[in-house]
Coordinates of C-alpha atoms in Angstrom, one line a residue:
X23 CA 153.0 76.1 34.7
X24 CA 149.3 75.8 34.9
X25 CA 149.1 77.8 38.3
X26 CA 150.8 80.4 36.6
X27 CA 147.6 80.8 34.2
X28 CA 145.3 83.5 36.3
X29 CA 141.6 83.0 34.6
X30 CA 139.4 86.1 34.6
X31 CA 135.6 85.6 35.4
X32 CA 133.6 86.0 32.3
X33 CA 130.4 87.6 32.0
X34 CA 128.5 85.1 28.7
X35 CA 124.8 85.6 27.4
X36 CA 123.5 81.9 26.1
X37 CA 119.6 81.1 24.6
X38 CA 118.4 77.8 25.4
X39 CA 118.0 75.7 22.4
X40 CA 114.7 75.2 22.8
X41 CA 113.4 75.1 18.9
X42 CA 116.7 74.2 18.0
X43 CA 116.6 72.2 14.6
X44 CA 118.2 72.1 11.0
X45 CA 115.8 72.9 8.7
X46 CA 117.8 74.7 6.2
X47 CA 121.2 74.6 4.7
X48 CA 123.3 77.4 4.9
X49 CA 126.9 75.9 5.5
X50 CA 128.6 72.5 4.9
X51 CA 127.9 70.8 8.0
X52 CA 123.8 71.6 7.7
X53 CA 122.1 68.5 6.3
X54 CA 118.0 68.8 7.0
X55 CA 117.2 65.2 6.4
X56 CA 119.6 64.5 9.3
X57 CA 117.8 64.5 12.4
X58 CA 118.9 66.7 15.2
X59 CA 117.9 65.0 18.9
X60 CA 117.1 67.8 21.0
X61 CA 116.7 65.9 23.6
X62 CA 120.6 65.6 24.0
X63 CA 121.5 69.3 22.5
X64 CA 119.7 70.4 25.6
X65 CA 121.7 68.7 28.0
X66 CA 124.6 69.0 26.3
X67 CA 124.3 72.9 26.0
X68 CA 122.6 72.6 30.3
X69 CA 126.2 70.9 30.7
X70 CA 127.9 73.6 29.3
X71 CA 126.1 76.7 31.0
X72 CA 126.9 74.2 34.6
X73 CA 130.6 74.1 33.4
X74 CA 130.6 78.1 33.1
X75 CA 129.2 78.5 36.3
X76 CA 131.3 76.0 37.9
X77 CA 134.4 77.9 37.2
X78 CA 132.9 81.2 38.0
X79 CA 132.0 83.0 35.3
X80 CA 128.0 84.8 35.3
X81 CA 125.9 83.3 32.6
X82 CA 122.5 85.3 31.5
X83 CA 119.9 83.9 29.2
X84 CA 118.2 85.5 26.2
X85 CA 114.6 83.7 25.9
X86 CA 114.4 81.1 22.7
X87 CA 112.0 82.3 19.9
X88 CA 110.0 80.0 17.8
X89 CA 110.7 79.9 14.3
X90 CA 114.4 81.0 14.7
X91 CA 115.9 77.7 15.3
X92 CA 120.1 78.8 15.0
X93 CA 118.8 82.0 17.7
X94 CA 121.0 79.4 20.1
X95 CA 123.9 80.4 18.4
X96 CA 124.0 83.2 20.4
X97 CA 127.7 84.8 19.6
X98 CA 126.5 85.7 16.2
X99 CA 124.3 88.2 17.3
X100 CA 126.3 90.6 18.2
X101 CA 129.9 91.8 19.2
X102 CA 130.3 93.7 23.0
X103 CA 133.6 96.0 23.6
X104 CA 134.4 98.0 26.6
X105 CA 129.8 98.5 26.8
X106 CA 129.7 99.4 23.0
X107 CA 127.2 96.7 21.4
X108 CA 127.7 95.7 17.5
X109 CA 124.7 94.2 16.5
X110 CA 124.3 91.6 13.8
X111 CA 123.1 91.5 9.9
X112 CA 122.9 88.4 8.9
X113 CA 123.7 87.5 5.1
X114 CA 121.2 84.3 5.5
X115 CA 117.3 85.7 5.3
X116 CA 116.8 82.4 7.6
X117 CA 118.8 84.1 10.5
X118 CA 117.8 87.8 9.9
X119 CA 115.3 88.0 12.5
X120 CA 117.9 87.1 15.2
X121 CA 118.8 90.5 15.8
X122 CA 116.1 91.7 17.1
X123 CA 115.5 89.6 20.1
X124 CA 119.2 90.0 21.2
X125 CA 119.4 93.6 20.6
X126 CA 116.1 94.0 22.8
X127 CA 117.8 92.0 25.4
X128 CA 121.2 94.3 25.1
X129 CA 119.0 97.4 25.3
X130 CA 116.8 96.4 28.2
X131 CA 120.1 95.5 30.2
X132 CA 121.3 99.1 29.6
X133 CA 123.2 99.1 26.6
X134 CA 122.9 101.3 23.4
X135 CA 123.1 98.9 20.4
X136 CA 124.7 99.9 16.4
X137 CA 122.2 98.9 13.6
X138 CA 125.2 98.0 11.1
X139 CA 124.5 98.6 7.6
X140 CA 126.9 95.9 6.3
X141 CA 126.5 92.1 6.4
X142 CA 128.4 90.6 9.9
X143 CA 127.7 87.8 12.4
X144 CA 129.1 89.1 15.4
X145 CA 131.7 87.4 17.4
X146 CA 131.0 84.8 15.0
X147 CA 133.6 86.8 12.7
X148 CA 134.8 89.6 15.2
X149 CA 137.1 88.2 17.9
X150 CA 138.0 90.7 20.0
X151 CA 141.6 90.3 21.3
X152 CA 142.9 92.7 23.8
X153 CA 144.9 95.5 21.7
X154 CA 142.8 94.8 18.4
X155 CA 139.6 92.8 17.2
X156 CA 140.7 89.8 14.7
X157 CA 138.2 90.0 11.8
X158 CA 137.2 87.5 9.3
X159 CA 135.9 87.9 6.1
X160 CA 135.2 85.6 2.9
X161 CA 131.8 83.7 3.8
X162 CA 129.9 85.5 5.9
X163 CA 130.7 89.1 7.4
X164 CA 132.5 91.7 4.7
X165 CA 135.8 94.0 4.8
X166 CA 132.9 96.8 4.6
X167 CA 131.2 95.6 8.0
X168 CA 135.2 95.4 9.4
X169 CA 135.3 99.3 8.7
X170 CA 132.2 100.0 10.4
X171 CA 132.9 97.7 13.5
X172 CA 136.6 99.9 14.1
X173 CA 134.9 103.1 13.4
X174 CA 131.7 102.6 15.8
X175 CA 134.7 100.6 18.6
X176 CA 137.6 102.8 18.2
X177 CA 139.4 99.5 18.5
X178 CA 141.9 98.5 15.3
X179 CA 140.5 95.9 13.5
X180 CA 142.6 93.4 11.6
X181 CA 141.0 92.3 8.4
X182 CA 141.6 88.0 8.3
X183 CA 140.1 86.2 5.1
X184 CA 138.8 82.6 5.6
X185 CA 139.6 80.3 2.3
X186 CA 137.6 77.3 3.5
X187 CA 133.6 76.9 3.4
X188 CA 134.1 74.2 6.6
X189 CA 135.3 76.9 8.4
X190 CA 133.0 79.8 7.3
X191 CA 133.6 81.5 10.5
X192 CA 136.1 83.1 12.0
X193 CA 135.3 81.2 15.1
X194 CA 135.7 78.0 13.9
X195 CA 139.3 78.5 12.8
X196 CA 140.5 80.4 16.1
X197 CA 139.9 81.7 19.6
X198 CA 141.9 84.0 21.7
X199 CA 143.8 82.4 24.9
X200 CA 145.1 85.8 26.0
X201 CA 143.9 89.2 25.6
X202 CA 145.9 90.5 28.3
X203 CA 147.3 93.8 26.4
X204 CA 151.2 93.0 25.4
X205 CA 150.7 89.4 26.2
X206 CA 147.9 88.3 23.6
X207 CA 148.2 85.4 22.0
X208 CA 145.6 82.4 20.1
X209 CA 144.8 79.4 18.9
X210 CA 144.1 78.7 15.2
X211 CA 144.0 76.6 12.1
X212 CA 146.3 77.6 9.5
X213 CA 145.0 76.0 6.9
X214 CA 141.9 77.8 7.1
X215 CA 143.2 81.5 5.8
X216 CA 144.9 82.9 3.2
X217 CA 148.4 82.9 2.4
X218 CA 148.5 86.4 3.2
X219 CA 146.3 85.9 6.4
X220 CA 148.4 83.3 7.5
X221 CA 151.4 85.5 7.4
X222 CA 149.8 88.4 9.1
X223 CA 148.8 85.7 12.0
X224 CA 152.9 83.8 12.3
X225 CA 153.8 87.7 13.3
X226 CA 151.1 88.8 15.6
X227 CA 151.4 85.8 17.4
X228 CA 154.6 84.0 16.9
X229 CA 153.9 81.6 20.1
X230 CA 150.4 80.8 19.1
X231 CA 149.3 77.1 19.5
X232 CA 148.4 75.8 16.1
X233 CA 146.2 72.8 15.6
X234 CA 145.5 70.0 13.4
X235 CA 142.9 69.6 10.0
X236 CA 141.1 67.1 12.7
X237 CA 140.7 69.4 16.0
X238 CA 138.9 71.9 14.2
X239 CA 136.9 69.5 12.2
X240 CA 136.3 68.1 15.5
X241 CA 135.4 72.3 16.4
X242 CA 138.3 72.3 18.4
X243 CA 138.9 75.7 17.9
X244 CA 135.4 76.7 18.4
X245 CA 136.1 77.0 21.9
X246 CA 136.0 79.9 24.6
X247 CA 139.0 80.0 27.2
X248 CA 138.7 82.2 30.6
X249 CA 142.9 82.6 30.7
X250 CA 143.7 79.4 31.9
X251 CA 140.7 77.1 31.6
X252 CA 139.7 76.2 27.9
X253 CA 136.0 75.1 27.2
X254 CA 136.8 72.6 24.0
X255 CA 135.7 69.7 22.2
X256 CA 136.6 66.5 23.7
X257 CA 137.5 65.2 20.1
X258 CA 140.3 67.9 19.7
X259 CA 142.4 65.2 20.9
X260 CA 145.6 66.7 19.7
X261 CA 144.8 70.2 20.6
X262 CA 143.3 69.7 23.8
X263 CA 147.1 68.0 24.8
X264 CA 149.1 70.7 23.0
X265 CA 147.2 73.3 25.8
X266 CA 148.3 71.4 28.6
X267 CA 151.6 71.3 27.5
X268 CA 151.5 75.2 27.6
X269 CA 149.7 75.0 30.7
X270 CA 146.0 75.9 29.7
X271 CA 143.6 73.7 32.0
X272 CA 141.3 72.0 29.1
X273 CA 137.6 71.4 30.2
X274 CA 136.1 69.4 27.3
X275 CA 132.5 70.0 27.2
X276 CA 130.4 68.0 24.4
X277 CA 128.5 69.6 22.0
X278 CA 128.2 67.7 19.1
X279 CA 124.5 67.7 18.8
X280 CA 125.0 71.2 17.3
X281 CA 128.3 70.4 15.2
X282 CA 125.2 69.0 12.9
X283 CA 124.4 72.8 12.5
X284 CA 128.2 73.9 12.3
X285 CA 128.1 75.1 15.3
X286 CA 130.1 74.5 18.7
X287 CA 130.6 75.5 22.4
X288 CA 131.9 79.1 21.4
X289 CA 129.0 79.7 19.1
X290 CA 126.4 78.9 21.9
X291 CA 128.0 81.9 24.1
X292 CA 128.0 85.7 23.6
X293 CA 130.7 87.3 26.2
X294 CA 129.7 91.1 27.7
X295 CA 132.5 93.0 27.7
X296 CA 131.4 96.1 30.2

């Protein structure tokens, strides 16, 4: 079945986490008195950037400011459909001054850019997924911030509320493996919505792959697939076999140096969607 998963090449904006450090706490996995080694977060995220290339997919770099030591998290910055840029308000004052180095970086490579006036966190909480864009709310990025995403998009947006603090984002509790119009379709924690979110999901995507408490504490779900290859944790045991059964080709990339900052393989990458 796996040949008859056709990946599309992927066009992903990364920042080297070059200051990369936890020196504040501003989710449940942050502890500052935990030291971070960047020796290995670089060549863990240097082995991720090779593993994009390898499989054909364009990878551009935003350049690392000092002082701004989450700015490798680039997919929080901002949210890109069909060449319409979302930018990024963060609710952390630590994070804030993010925005304006990415949304330089979008406008120099030819892009207009929206100033939003509600708190969001990009693809952080905005998953774009073919027909619509998944949306979660309840941590970070609010219902307010959904309605200005749909009107400035013209893409639906569907409103998903996130219940637990380990999984403040909506990109730590699912990613899309399909956005093929018709044929979308995801991976996700249950668990990590509400009741009424979880419903909304069983419909939308009645074949979606579910996973365990322990792939996405392992940030299984923090992952970024091309259509048939799926950049994920190696510690999503469970998950990582449940793709292959549907014939997804896993390609477990380690980034655990940055699960110390809550953060995983799909929060290091920013996709451009021209």
């Amino acid at each position: 079945m796996s040949e008859s998963r056709v990946p599309r090449r992927r066009r992903f904006l990364v920042c080297e986490p070059r200051h990369f450090a936890v020196q504040y706490a501003i989710n449940p996995w942050m502890h500052p008195e935990r030291p971070v080694d960047t020796g290995r977060a670089l060549a863990q995220w240097r082995a991720l950037v090779d593993a994009y290339r390898a499989h054909g997919h364009t990878v551009e770099t935003v350049e690392p400011v000092p002082g701004l030591p989450d700015m490798v998290f680039a997919a929080n910055a901002a949210v890109t459909v069909g060449g319409r840029v979302f930018g990024s308000l963060f609710k952390a004052p630590q994070r804030r001054p993010e925005s304006l180095p990415y949304d330089t970086w979008f406008k120099s490579a030819g892009f207009d850019v929206y100033r939003p006036e509600s708190v969001c966190e990009g693809e952080g909480d905005f998953v774009p997924a073919g027909r619509w864009i998944l949306a979660g709310t309840g941590f970070r990025t609010t219902r307010e911030a959904h309605q200005e995403a749909q009107e400035y998009l013209g893409t639906a947006v569907i409103s998903l509320t996130l219940t637990d603090p380990y999984f403040y984002h909506l990109d730590t509790a699912l990613f899309v493996l399909d956005d093929t119009a018709g044929a979308e379709n995801i991976a996700y924690y249950p668990e990590a919505f509400s009741p009424g979110s979880r419903e909304v999901l069983a419909r939308l995507y009645p074949d979606a792959v579910t996973a365990t408490r322990e792939d996405a504490m392992a940030f299984g779900l923090n992952s970024v697939c091309d259509g048939r290859h799926v950049f994920v944790s190696p510690g999503a045991t469970t998950l990582i076999g449940r793709l292959a059964e549907r014939g997804y080709v896993p390609v477990p990339v380690d980034l655990s140096e940055f699960h110390k900052a809550g953060g995983g393989i799909k929060c290091c990458t920013q996709e451009i969607r021209s």
